[in-house]
Amino acid sequence: MKTKRILSALPLWLALLLFAVPVTSEAQFLKKLGQGLEKVNKGLEKVNKGLDKMKNGELPTLTPKSQKKQTETSTTAPTTSTAAPATATASTAAASTAPDRSKWKTVESTYPTPFISANTKYLRLPDLYDNTVGDVHEGVFSVKKNYRYEFWRVTGKRLYADEWEHPESSYNFFPYFNSGVCPMVSSKPAADGKKRWHLLYLDGSVKELDPTYKEITHFSDGLAIVKQTVNYKDQYFYINVRGEKAFPNLRLNGDADDAMRPLQDGLRAFREYKEWSQEFRTLYAWGYMDANGKVVIPATYMKATNFSEGYAWVVKTLGEPQLIDKTGKVVFAPGKYDYYSDVVNGKFYIQRSNSANLEYYDITGKKLAEFNNGMPFYDGYAFVEVDNSGDNNGVKLINNNCEIVRHFSFDDFVAYNLDRMKFSPLGTVVYSDMNDASIRNNKGDVLISVWDGEGYDRISGFRNFTADGYAVMTNIQMNNKRYQGIINTTAELEWLFSTEEYTKDWGDWPEDPEPEPRDSAGFNDPRMPKPVPPEDGPVGPKIRQKQKYNVTVKCEPAKGGSASISPAKVFEYGDMATLTAKANKNWAVSRVTSDAIGYEVPKIGETFAVTTDMTLTVHFLEKDTTETPQHTTALQGTRHKFIQNEDWSMDTEIYAEISEEPNISSPYGEKTYGFITAMVDPDKLLEMPEFTAHIFTAPLEVCGYQFDQQTNRRWMVLEGGAYAIGNLQVHPEGNGMMGLYFTALLALNNHTDFQILPRRYRLEMLDYNAETGEFTCGAMQTFSAEWGWLNSDDKRLAKKEKGFMMTATDNGLPGDLFQGAKLKVAPKRNDVHWYPSAKWYKEDQNALQQAIESLNKAYRSLETDYQKVFGE
């Protein structure tokens, strides 16, 4: 079969936008899509032969058994929105008679799932329980063997052998590195026959501690609490990563699970020993100190949370928490209540003792909303539960204004699971119920789902991602054998663990979407996991040598601003430092890079442990000079071959409405400079030889014009924009296979919610006519908060979740979306579609109204990365 290629932008970028499935071969895609389709399966081997790998610019495909089909009945739709109406023309070289669609299939949505690859490392263990493999922290994870621990670098080198114990180990306990150190007890007794505490370091060196140390907490931002017993008397104090006593002026009480607290907003909650207090009826109280051990807020509280966004909860009188700022001033005290959340995005919730509902407030004390249940905000969104009121599920997504912007079905969320869901440092949550499991972002989109194979074969059991970008899979069943694994953020299994001997039979496992080719002889299949010798290494232990480290900072470009490290000195291992940066006028900080490979890059304003030499570069972006449009007019032109393959193509009209003054009314606001859109009617069924579908596009808002005098290039600045395809049916065999390439990825059946993608674009204006404002559409560029303006095919545009790239959830609009359309002055139109039609929802007017409300809120509250970076 000759490979037919989708040549234009729409299918490719839309597929990447919605599900971002990696590019792979047509054969692999068909193998997966063909499950359950007998005719496809029978012809699979024939199709497999002679097909080229999909190349750049072609559509992504699914991998065999690496995607789990799921039907979404309400809203895991990608944040989409778009305009559309009018006419679209289609021509085809296929047979003129309408095809028989009685056997066509409605395609379900699919998601990335874990897979093995040439990078997968295989380690055999003596036993395998849920607490056998620890999470990855600072590039290292622990493995439990016969009640002792060994440590491995995630890159594949054993750091310490299984000769370490931890008295506090429990079913859910995993020792881990923090600030470059992990306290453990040697399983080998000293000369006196006693086992002693040691500090383990990332370079494989160790330090033996005082034998009177009986307990040590984990380290947090360079400190740990030690319990020392001398002459049967206990005392508590801090030690730093070198094992030295720190802040001896503090009389600590460390006899609590949460006594070791991290630095948050520059302050650390500490638990101080007190004489008996009749008021508190305890021997301790909580206060706050800074990174240098200076008490900033005295220890006078029964309870205290960590600071978040400059605020923390404290309790002086039982049952009456108060919200304080960093000076100790009370900013909110509503009386008695039982539960309260951290301040995130300037919002928090409380639950009163006499109420079952959660109340959301802002930091001024203004009540915003009340829900049955909910979670704290994360990056502008929160999950809540409302009274069902006839809906099939009470779980909703609210924005920063506490407005409902998304509705979920029982297939998405079950309300009682909200209490168990917590955000990771990367902004992900693990959702799990009796029927399904997935890793999702803060908007509820599925990022990685479980993999289901034949019979009982399954890859599931998610733990959440750590800040390192790795998550443990605790429940892998393959061929009646149990495994565990560690996945990265692309769902690739970087490690597999089992009690079984290494096997060369990996044919049933989901594979790398882009495997390296086999060698000419067909041996050494690069897709197979590689066994790691259990005796490999270890690097340590070795005697710790005192080392000095230098941390330097530079700015790029130098005129963008200033940056520094505090304190300015030569550091010893584990010393704490803070990176600060300030942008000059009309500049903004974009990102920080480091030349220390394999070490976490420090974040601006956050304290970090120095464990190696490093040069940090703070990058700045310059604010654009944007002018108002120079004409008040309506423009229109034809985008030829908007969608095409070898047998058919579709043209569509591009329409723009522009004003010199911000007086155009639209869903984006009452006073805008206008909009531009592809005029595709979402009410009209697009019928092609390989598929049928409705297409919905949301207009982009015109924000102004830019002119680069150095290059003599002119741009139209745009914001928003998104596309979606719904009600998709595809030809299950023959020349319908190419339709499967994108329709399988774009199915948004029965979605009830859409949102505008918050991107800023600029469309090059070629052959610009200064008198009329007419121009030819060139390529579009997309703004990146880290890199500035980039071409649309740049991989750096893949949307990140808190600094970490998922499989790819959003790559923005394609650069050639409007390219080639010659926009001429035209009559003003009144058929621009800002919303999908009832046909998308099987004439369900309630579902349509939900989508319209969701889109209206998205239009009005659009906030792009550009606006966030420059504070617009």
PDB file of C-alpha atoms in Angstrom, residues 32 39 84 106 184 188 262 268 346 348 383 390 438 460 480 504 532 555 579 673 685-686 716 750 801 825:
ATOM      1  CA  LYS A  32      -3.070  -0.741  17.506  1.00  0.00           C
ATOM      2  CA  LYS A  39     -10.130  -6.977   8.222  1.00  0.00           C
ATOM      3  CA  ALA A  84     -15.856  29.162  12.150  1.00  0.00           C
ATOM      4  CA  THR A 106     -16.574   6.224  15.476  1.00  0.00           C
ATOM      5  CA  MET A 184      21.110   6.010  57.084  1.00  0.00           C
ATOM      6  CA  LYS A 188      27.694  -3.376  59.744  1.00  0.00           C
ATOM      7  CA  PRO A 262      11.220  22.855  54.745  1.00  0.00           C
ATOM      8  CA  ARG A 268      10.991  27.478  58.331  1.00  0.00           C
ATOM      9  CA  GLY A 346      -4.177  34.074  46.369  1.00  0.00           C
ATOM     10  CA  PHE A 348      -7.728  29.230  50.113  1.00  0.00           C
ATOM     11  CA  PHE A 383     -11.292  20.675  41.190  1.00  0.00           C
ATOM     12  CA  GLY A 390     -29.332  16.317  37.570  1.00  0.00           C
ATOM     13  CA  SER A 438      -4.249   8.074  35.074  1.00  0.00           C
ATOM     14  CA  SER A 460      -0.763   0.498  36.235  1.00  0.00           C
ATOM     15  CA  ASN A 480       1.661 -13.978  34.635  1.00  0.00           C
ATOM     16  CA  LYS A 504      14.534 -11.916  25.718  1.00  0.00           C
ATOM     17  CA  VAL A 532      21.760  -4.160  34.719  1.00  0.00           C
ATOM     18  CA  CYS A 555      23.096  37.422  32.521  1.00  0.00           C
ATOM     19  CA  LEU A 579      19.706  32.899  43.315  1.00  0.00           C
ATOM     20  CA  TYR A 673      -8.823  45.558  17.726  1.00  0.00           C
ATOM     21  CA  LEU A 685     -20.444  17.805   8.239  1.00  0.00           C
ATOM     22  CA  LEU A 686     -17.145  17.568   6.404  1.00  0.00           C
ATOM     23  CA  MET A 716      -0.027  40.989  13.069  1.00  0.00           C
ATOM     24  CA  ASN A 750     -19.749  14.377  23.251  1.00  0.00           C
ATOM     25  CA  GLU A 801       3.641  21.889  33.323  1.00  0.00           C
ATOM     26  CA  VAL A 825     -10.812  44.302   1.427  1.00  0.00           C
TER      27      VAL A 825
END
